[in-house]
Short mmCIF file of C-alpha atoms in Angstrom, two decimals:
data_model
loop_
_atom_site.label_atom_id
_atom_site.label_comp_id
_atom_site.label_asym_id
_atom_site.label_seq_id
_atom_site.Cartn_x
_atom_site.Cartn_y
_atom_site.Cartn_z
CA UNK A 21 1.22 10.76 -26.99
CA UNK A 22 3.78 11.99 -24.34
CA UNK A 23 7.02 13.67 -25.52
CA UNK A 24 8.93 11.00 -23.77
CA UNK A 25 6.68 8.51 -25.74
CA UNK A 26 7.60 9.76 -28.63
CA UNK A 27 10.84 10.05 -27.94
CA UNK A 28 11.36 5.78 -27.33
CA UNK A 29 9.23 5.67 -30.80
CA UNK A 30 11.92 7.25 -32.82
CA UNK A 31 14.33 5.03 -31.08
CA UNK A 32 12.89 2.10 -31.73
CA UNK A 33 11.46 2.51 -35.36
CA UNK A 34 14.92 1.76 -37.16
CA UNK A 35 15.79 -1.08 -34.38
CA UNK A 36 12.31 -2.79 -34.11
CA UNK A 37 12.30 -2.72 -37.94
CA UNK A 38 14.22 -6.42 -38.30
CA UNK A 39 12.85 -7.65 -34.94
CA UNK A 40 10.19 -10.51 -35.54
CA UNK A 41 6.62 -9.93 -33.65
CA UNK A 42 5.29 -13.37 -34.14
CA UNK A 43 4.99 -13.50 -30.53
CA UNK A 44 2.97 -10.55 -30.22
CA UNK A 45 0.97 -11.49 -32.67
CA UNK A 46 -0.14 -14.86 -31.18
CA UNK A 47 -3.88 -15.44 -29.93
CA UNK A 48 -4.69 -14.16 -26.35
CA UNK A 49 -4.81 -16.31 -23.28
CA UNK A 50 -8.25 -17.97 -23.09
CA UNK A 51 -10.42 -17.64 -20.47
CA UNK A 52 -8.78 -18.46 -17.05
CA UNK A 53 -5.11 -19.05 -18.75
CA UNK A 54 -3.16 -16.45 -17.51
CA UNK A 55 -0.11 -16.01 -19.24
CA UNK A 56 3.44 -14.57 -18.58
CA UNK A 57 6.39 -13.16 -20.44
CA UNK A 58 9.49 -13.70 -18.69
CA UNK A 59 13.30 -14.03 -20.00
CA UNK A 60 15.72 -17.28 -18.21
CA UNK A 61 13.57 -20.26 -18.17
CA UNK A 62 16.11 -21.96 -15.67
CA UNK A 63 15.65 -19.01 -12.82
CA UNK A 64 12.37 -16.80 -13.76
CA UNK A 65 10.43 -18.79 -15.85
CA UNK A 66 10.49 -22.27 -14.11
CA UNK A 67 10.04 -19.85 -10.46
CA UNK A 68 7.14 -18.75 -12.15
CA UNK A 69 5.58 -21.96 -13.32
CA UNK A 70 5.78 -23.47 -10.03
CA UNK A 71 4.04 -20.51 -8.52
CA UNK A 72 1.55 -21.12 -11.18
CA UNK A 73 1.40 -24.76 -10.41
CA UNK A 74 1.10 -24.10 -6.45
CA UNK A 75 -1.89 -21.86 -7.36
CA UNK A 76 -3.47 -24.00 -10.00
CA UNK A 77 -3.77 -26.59 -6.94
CA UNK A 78 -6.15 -25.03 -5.14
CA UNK A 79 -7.38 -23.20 -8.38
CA UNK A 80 -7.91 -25.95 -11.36
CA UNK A 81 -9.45 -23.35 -13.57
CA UNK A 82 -6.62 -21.14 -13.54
CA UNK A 83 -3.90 -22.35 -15.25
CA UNK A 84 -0.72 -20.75 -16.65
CA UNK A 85 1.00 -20.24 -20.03
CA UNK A 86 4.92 -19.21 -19.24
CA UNK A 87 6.82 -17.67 -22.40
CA UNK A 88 10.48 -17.61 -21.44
CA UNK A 89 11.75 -18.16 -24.71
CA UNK A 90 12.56 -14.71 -25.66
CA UNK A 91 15.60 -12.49 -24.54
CA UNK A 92 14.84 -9.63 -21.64
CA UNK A 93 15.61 -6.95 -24.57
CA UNK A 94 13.09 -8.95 -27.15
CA UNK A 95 10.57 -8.77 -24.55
CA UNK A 96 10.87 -5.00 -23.91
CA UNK A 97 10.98 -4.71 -27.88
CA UNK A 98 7.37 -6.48 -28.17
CA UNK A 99 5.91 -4.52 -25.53
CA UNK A 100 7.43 -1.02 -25.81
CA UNK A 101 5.99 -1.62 -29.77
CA UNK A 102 2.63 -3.11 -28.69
CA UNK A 103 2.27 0.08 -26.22
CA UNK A 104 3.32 2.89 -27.94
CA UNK A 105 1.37 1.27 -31.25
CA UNK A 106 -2.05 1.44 -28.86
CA UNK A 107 -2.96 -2.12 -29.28
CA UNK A 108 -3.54 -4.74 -26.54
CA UNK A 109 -3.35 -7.88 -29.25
CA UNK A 110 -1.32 -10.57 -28.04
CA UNK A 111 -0.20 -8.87 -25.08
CA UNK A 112 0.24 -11.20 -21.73
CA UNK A 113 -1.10 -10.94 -18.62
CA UNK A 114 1.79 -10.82 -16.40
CA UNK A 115 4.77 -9.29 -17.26
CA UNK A 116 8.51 -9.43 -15.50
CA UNK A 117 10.03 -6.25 -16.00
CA UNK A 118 13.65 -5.27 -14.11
CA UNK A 119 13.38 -2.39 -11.45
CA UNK A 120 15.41 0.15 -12.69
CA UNK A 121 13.23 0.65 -16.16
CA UNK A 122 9.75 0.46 -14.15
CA UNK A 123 9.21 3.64 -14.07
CA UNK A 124 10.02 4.47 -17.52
CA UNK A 125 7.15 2.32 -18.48
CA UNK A 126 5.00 3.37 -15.97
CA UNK A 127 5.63 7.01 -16.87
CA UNK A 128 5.76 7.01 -20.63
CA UNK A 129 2.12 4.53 -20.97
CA UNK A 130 0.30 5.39 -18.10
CA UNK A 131 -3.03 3.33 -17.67
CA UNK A 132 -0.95 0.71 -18.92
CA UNK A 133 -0.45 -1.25 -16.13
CA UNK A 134 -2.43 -2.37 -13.32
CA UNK A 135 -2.25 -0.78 -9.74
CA UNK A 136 -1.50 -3.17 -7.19
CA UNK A 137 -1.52 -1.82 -3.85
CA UNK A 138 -5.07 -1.24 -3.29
CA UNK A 139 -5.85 -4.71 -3.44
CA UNK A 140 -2.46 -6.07 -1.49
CA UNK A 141 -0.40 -5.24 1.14
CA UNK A 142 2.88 -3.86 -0.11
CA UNK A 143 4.08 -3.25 3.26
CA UNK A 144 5.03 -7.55 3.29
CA UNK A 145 7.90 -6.91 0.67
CA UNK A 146 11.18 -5.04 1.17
CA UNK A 147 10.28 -1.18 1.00
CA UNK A 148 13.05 -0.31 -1.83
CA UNK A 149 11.59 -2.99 -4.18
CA UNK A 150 8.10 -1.06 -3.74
CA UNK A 151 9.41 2.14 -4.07
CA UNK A 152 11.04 1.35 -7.65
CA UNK A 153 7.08 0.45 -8.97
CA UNK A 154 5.30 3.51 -7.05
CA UNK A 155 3.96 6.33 -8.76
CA UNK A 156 1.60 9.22 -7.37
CA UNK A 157 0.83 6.71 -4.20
CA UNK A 158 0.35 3.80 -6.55
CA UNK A 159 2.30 0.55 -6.32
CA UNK A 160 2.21 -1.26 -9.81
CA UNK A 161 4.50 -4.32 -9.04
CA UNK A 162 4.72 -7.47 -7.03
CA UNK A 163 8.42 -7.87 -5.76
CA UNK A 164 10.35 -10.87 -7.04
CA UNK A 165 13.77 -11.30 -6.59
CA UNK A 166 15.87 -9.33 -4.87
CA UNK A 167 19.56 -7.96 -6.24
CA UNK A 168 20.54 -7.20 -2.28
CA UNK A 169 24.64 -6.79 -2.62
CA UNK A 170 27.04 -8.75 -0.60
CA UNK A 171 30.91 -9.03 -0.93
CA UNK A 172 32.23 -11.80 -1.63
CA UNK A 173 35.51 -12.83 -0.84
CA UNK A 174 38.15 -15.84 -0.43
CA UNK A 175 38.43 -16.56 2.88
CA UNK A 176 41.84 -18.39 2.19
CA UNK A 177 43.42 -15.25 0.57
CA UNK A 178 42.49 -13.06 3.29
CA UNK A 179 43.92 -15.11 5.59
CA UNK A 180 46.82 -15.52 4.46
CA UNK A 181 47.04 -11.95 4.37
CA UNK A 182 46.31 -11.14 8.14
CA UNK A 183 43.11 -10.45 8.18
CA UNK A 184 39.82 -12.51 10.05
CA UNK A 185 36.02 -11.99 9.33
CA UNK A 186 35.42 -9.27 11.84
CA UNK A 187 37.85 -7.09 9.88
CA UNK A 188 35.25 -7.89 6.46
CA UNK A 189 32.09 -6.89 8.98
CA UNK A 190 30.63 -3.67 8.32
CA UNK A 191 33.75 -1.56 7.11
CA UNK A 192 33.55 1.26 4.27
CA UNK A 193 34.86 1.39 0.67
CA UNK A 194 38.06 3.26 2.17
CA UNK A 195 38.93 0.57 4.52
CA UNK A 196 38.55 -1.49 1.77
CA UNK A 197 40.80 0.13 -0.16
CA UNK A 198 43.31 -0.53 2.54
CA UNK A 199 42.58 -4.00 2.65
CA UNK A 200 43.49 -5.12 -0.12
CA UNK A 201 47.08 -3.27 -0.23
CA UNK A 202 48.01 -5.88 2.34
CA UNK A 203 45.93 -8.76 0.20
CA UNK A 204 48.45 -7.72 -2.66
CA UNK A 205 51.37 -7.15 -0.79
CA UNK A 206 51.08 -10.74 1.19
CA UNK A 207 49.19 -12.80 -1.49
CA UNK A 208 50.18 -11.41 -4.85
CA UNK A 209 46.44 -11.16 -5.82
CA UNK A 210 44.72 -8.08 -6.83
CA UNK A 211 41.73 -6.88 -4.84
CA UNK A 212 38.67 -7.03 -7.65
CA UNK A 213 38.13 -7.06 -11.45
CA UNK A 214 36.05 -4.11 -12.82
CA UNK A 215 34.79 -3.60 -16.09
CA UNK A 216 34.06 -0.06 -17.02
CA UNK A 217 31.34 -0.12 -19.27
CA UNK A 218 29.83 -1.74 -16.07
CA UNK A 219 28.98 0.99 -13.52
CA UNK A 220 27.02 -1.58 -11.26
CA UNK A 221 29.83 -1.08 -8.30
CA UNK A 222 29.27 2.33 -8.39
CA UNK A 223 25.83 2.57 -8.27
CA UNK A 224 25.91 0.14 -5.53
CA UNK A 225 27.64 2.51 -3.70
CA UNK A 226 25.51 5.22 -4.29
CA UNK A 227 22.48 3.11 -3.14
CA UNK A 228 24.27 2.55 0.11
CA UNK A 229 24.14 6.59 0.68
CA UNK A 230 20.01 7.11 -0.34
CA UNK A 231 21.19 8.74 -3.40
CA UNK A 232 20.59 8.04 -7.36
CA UNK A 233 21.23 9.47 -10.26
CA UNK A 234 17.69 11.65 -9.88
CA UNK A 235 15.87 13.76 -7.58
CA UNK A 236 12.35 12.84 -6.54
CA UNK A 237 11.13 14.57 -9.13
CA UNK A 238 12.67 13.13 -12.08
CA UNK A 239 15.35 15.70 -12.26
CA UNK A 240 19.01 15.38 -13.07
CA UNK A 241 20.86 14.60 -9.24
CA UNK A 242 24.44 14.70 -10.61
CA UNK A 243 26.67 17.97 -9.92
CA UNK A 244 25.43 18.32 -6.26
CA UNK A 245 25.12 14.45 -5.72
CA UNK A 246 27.40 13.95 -2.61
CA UNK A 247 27.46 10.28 -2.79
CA UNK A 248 27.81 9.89 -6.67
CA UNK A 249 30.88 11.84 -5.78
CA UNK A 250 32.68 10.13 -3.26
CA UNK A 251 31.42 6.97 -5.03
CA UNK A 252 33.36 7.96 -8.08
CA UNK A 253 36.66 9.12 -5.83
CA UNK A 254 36.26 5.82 -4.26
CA UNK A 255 36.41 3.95 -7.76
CA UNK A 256 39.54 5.78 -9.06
CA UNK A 257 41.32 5.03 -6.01
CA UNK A 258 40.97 0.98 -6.57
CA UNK A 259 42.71 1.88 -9.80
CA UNK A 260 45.59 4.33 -8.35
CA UNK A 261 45.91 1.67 -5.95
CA UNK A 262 46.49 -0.50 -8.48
CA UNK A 263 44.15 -3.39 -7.23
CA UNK A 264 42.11 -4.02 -10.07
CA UNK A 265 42.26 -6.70 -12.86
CA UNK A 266 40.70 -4.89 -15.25
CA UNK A 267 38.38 -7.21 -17.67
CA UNK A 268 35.71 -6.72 -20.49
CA UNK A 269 32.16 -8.57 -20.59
CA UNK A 270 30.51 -11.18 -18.67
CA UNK A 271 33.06 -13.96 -19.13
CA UNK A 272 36.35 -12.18 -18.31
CA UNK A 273 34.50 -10.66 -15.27
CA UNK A 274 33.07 -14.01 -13.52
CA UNK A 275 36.51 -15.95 -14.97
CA UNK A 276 38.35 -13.34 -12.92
CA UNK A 277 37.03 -14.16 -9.70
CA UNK A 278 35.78 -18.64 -10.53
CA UNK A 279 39.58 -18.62 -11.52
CA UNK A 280 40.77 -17.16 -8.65
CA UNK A 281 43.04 -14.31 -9.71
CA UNK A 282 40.79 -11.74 -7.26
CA UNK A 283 40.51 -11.58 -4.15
CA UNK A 284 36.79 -9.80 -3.43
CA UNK A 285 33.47 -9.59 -5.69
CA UNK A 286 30.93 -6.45 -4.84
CA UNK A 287 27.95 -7.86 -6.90
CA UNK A 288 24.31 -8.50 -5.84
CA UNK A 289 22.96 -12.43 -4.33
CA UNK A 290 22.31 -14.04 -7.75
CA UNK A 291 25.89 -14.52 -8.26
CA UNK A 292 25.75 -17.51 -5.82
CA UNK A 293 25.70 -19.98 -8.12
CA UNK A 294 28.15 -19.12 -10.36
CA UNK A 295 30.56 -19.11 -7.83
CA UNK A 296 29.24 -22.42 -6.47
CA UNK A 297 29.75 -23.97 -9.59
CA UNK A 298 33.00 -24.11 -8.64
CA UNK A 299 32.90 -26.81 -6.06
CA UNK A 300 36.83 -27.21 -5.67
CA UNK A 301 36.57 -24.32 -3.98
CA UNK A 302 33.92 -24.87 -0.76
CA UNK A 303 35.33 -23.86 2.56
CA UNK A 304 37.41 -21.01 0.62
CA UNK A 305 34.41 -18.36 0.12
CA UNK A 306 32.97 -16.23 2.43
CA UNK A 307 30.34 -12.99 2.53
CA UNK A 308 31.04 -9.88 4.10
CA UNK A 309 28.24 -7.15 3.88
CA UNK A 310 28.59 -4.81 1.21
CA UNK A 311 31.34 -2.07 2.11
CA UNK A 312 29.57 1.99 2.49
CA UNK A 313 30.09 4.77 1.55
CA UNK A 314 32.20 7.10 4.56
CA UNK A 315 29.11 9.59 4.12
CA UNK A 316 26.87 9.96 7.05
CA UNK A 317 23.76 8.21 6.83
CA UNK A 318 25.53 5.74 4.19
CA UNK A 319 24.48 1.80 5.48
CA UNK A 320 26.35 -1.25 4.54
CA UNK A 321 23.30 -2.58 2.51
CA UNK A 322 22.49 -2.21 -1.34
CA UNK A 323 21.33 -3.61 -4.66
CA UNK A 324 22.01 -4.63 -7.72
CA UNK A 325 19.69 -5.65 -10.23
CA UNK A 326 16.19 -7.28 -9.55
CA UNK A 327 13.01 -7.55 -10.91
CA UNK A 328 9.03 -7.17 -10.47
CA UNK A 329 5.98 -8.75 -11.81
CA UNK A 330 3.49 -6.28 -13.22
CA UNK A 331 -0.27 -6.50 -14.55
CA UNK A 332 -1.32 -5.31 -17.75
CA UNK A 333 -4.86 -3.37 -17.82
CA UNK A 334 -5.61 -5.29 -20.45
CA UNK A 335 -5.66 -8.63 -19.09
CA UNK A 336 -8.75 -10.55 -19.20
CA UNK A 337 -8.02 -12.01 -15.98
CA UNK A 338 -7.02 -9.18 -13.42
CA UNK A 339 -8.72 -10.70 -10.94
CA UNK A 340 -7.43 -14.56 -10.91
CA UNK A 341 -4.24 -12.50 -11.35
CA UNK A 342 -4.43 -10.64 -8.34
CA UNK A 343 -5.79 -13.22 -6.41
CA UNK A 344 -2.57 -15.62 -7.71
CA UNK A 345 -0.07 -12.81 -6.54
CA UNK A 346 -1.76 -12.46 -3.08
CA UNK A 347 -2.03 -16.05 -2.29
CA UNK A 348 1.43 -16.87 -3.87
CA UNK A 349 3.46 -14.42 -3.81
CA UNK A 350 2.32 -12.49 -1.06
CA UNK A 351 2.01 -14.96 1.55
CA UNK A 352 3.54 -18.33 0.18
CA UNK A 353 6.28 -19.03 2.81
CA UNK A 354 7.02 -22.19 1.70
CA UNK A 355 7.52 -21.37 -1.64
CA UNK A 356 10.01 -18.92 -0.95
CA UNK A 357 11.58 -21.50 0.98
CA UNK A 358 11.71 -23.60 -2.59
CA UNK A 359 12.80 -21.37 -4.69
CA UNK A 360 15.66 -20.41 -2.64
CA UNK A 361 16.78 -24.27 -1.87
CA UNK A 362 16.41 -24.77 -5.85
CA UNK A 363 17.88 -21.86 -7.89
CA UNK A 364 19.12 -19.35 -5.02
CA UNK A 365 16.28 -16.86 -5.46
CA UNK A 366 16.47 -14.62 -2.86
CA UNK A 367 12.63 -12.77 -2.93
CA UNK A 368 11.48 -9.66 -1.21
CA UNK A 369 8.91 -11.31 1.06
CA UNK A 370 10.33 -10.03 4.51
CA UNK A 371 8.77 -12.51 6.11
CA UNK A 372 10.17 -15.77 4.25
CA UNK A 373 13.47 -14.80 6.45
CA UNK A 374 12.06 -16.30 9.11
CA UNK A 375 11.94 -19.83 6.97
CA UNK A 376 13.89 -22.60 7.47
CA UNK A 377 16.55 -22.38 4.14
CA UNK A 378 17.08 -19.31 5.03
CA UNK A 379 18.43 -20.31 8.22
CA UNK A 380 20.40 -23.15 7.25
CA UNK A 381 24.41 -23.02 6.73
CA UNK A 382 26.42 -23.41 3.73
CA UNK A 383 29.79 -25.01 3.81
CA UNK A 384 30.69 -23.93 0.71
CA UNK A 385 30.89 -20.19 2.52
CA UNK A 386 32.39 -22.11 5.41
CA UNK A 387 29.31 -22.88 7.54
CA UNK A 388 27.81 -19.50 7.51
CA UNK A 389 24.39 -18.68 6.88
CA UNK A 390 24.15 -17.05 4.22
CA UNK A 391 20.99 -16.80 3.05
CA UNK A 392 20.32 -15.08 5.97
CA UNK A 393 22.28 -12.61 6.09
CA UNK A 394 21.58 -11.91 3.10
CA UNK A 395 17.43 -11.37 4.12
CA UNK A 396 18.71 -9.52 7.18
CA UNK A 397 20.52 -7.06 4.39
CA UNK A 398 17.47 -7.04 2.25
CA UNK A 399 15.12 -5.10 4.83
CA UNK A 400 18.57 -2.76 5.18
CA UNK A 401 18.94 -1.46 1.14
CA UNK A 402 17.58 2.60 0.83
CA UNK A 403 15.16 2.98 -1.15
CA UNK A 404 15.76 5.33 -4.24
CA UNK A 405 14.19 7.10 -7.08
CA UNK A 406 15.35 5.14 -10.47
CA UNK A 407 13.79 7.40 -12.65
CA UNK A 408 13.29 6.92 -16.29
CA UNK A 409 16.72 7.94 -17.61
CA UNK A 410 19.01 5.83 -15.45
CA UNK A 411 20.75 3.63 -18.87
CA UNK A 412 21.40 7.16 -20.48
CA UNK A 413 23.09 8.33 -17.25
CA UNK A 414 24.82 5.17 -16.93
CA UNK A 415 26.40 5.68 -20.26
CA UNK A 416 27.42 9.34 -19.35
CA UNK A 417 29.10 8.04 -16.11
CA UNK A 418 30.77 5.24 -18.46
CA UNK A 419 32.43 7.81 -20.36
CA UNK A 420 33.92 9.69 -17.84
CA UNK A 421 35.58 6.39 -15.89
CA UNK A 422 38.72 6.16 -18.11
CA UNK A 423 39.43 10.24 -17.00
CA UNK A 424 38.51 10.06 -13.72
CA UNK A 425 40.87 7.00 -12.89
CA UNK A 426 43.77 8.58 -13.97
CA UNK A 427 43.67 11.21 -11.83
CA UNK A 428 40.96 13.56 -13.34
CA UNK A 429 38.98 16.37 -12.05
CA UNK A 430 35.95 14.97 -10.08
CA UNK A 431 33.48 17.93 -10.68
CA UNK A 432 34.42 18.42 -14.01
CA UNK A 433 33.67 14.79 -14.62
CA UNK A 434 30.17 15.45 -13.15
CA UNK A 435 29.53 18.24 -15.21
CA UNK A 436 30.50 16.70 -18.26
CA UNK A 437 28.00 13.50 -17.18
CA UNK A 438 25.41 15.74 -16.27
CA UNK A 439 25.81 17.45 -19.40
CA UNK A 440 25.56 14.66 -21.42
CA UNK A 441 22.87 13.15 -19.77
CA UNK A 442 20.74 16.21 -20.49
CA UNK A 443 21.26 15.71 -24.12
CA UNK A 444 20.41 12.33 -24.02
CA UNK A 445 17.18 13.06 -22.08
CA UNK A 446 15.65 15.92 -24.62
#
């Protein structure tokens, strides 16, 4: 067993202890059922079933059993406890796991999970969703959906404040910054809401540079990181700006922006819909492309969040699997077209841009379209190395967010994150 092994087994011993493995425990797929665990029936589990149904179409002897009724931190419960325990028993075939954890997995249960890229072409989906499932030359994932960043903004506010979508097109964080001083001055609304035991903007913006929070080889990136630290300056100075509504979880954050007390929203594509829900408000929205980073070789183009399907060796049916990714997943136009037109899921197939929905206009972001810009920023986003620590930095950056917005000392702030970090990662 690996040292980092061992280190998620004491981790999880007192936190697994109450958590019920019925699941885990239930019979294997039979024969050409080829099962799935997934969390959000509404977005990955009913995308997955009708991949499974477009397949089983053509394939009546493969059929698919889709488990989505389990939370995304039950399902890493039941398999980081099935892996490190040795046993296969109940385990699924498929497996959606988010990108920034991949390689933890891959690295701390190697043989694990399948390879991938020797039997499909990896070179269809958007390099930086590869990259987050590649280890020593192997790809291990199929790209789903993709967390490509836009910003979006009310079109109404910034108009009223002077300001057109050209100015929006392609600017950096700083400009930003200067933005929305006039958006307060003339409108009375501040710029964004942040939450600060959310880093996501800020690792957005380090994403937009080619950086991350590790070096290629796993090590801590964080005193010398160039873009971590201009991504932090630029953070503090929304605050000493005094354009942020500050707000805490996942309801004061979206209520911020649905009820219109913001002005802008950094976030990745899968916030669509919960802005749309809001139908009052059509013609008022708009997307910009993310802001960058004023760092040479920073692009306006980044991510946040997404996941990737992976194989388990164990499966029973690797090769009705593999055969189901490449025919669906890896060449399905069409049903990229679907998925997008029926829950806004925006996948890494490069070539699906060139689809109809993606071409078509919204009104609700005031005839643009969208979805297309959005693809065009997909094949844009740097690929980086999420190593296997990234939550544990995250936590150490967290920390340091309350000192470094009023004002505190940048590089000390580093060194206390990267020192904390370490500790966490021994």
């Amino acid at each position: 067993m690996t040292d980092m092994s061992m280190r998620w087994k004491r981790t999880l011993c007192v936190a697994l202890a109450g958590i019920s493995i019925v699941t885990v425990a239930a019979a294997s797929a039979s024969a050409g059922e080829i099962s799935v665990w997934v969390w959000d029936k509404a977005f990955n589990g009913d995308t997955m079933r009708e991949a499974g149904e477009i397949y089983t179409k053509a394939h009546p002897e493969t059929t698919f059993n889709v488990d989505d009724t389990a939370s995304q931190d039950d399902i890493r419960a039941k398999l980081q406890t099935q892996l490190l325990a040795g046993s296969t028993d109940g385990l699924p075939d498929i497996v959606l796991i988010q990108d920034d954890i991949a390689q933890k997995y891959l690295q701390s249960f190697p043989g694990a999970f399948e390879p991938l890229s020797d039997s499909i072409d990896m070179s269809v989906f958007a390099p930086y969703k590869v990259a987050a499932a590649t280890l020593d030359g192997k790809s291990y994932s199929v790209p789903f959906d993709s967390g490509v960043t836009g910003l979006f903004y009310r079109s109404d506010y910034l108009e009223e404040a002077g300001f057109k979508a050209a100015d929006l097109e392609n600017i950096t964080w700083d400009q930003l910054v200067e933005i929305g001083k006039t958006v307060k001055e003339k409108t009375g609304k501040q710029l964004l809401d942040l939450d600060m035991n959310d880093t996501g903007v800020i690792r957005m913006m380090m994403q937009s540079a080619g950086e991350w929070y590790f070096n290629e080889d796993g090590s801590l990136h964080i005193t010398d990181n160039a873009a971590l630290k201009k991504s932090l300056e630029t953070y503090a100075k929304f605050y000493q700006a005094d354009l942020v509504k500050p707000v805490s979880g996942w309801a004061e954050y979206t209520g911020a922006f649905t009820g219109g007390e913001v002005a802008v929203v950094p976030v990745g594509v899968w916030i669509t819909a919960t802005i749309k829900a809001n139908a009052d408000q059509s013609g008022k929205w708009a997307v910009a492309p993310i802001p960058r980073l004023d760092l040479e070789g920073s692009v306006n183009a980044s991510n946040q969040g997404g996941s990737s399907w992976f194989l388990l060796s164990s499966s029973d049916n690797k090769e009705e699997a593999i055969d189901f990714f490449k025919t669906v997943w890896a060449g399905d136009q069409d049903f990229y077209q679907d998925i997008l037109i029926k829950r806004g899921a925006v996948g890494s197939l490069l070539s699906a841009r060139e689809g109809e929905a993606y071409k078509a206009s919204d009104d609700f972001f005031g005839g643009a379209p969208v979805w297309q810009n959005f693809s065009t920023w997909l094949g844009q986003i740097p690929s980086v190395s999420y190593g296997t620590f990234t939550a544990e930095v995250d936590s150490a950056v967290a920390a340091q967010l309350p000192t470094i917005i009023q004002g505190g000392d940048i590089d000390a702030a580093l060194q206390a994150i990267n020192d904390q970090a370490q500790q966490q990662m021994q």
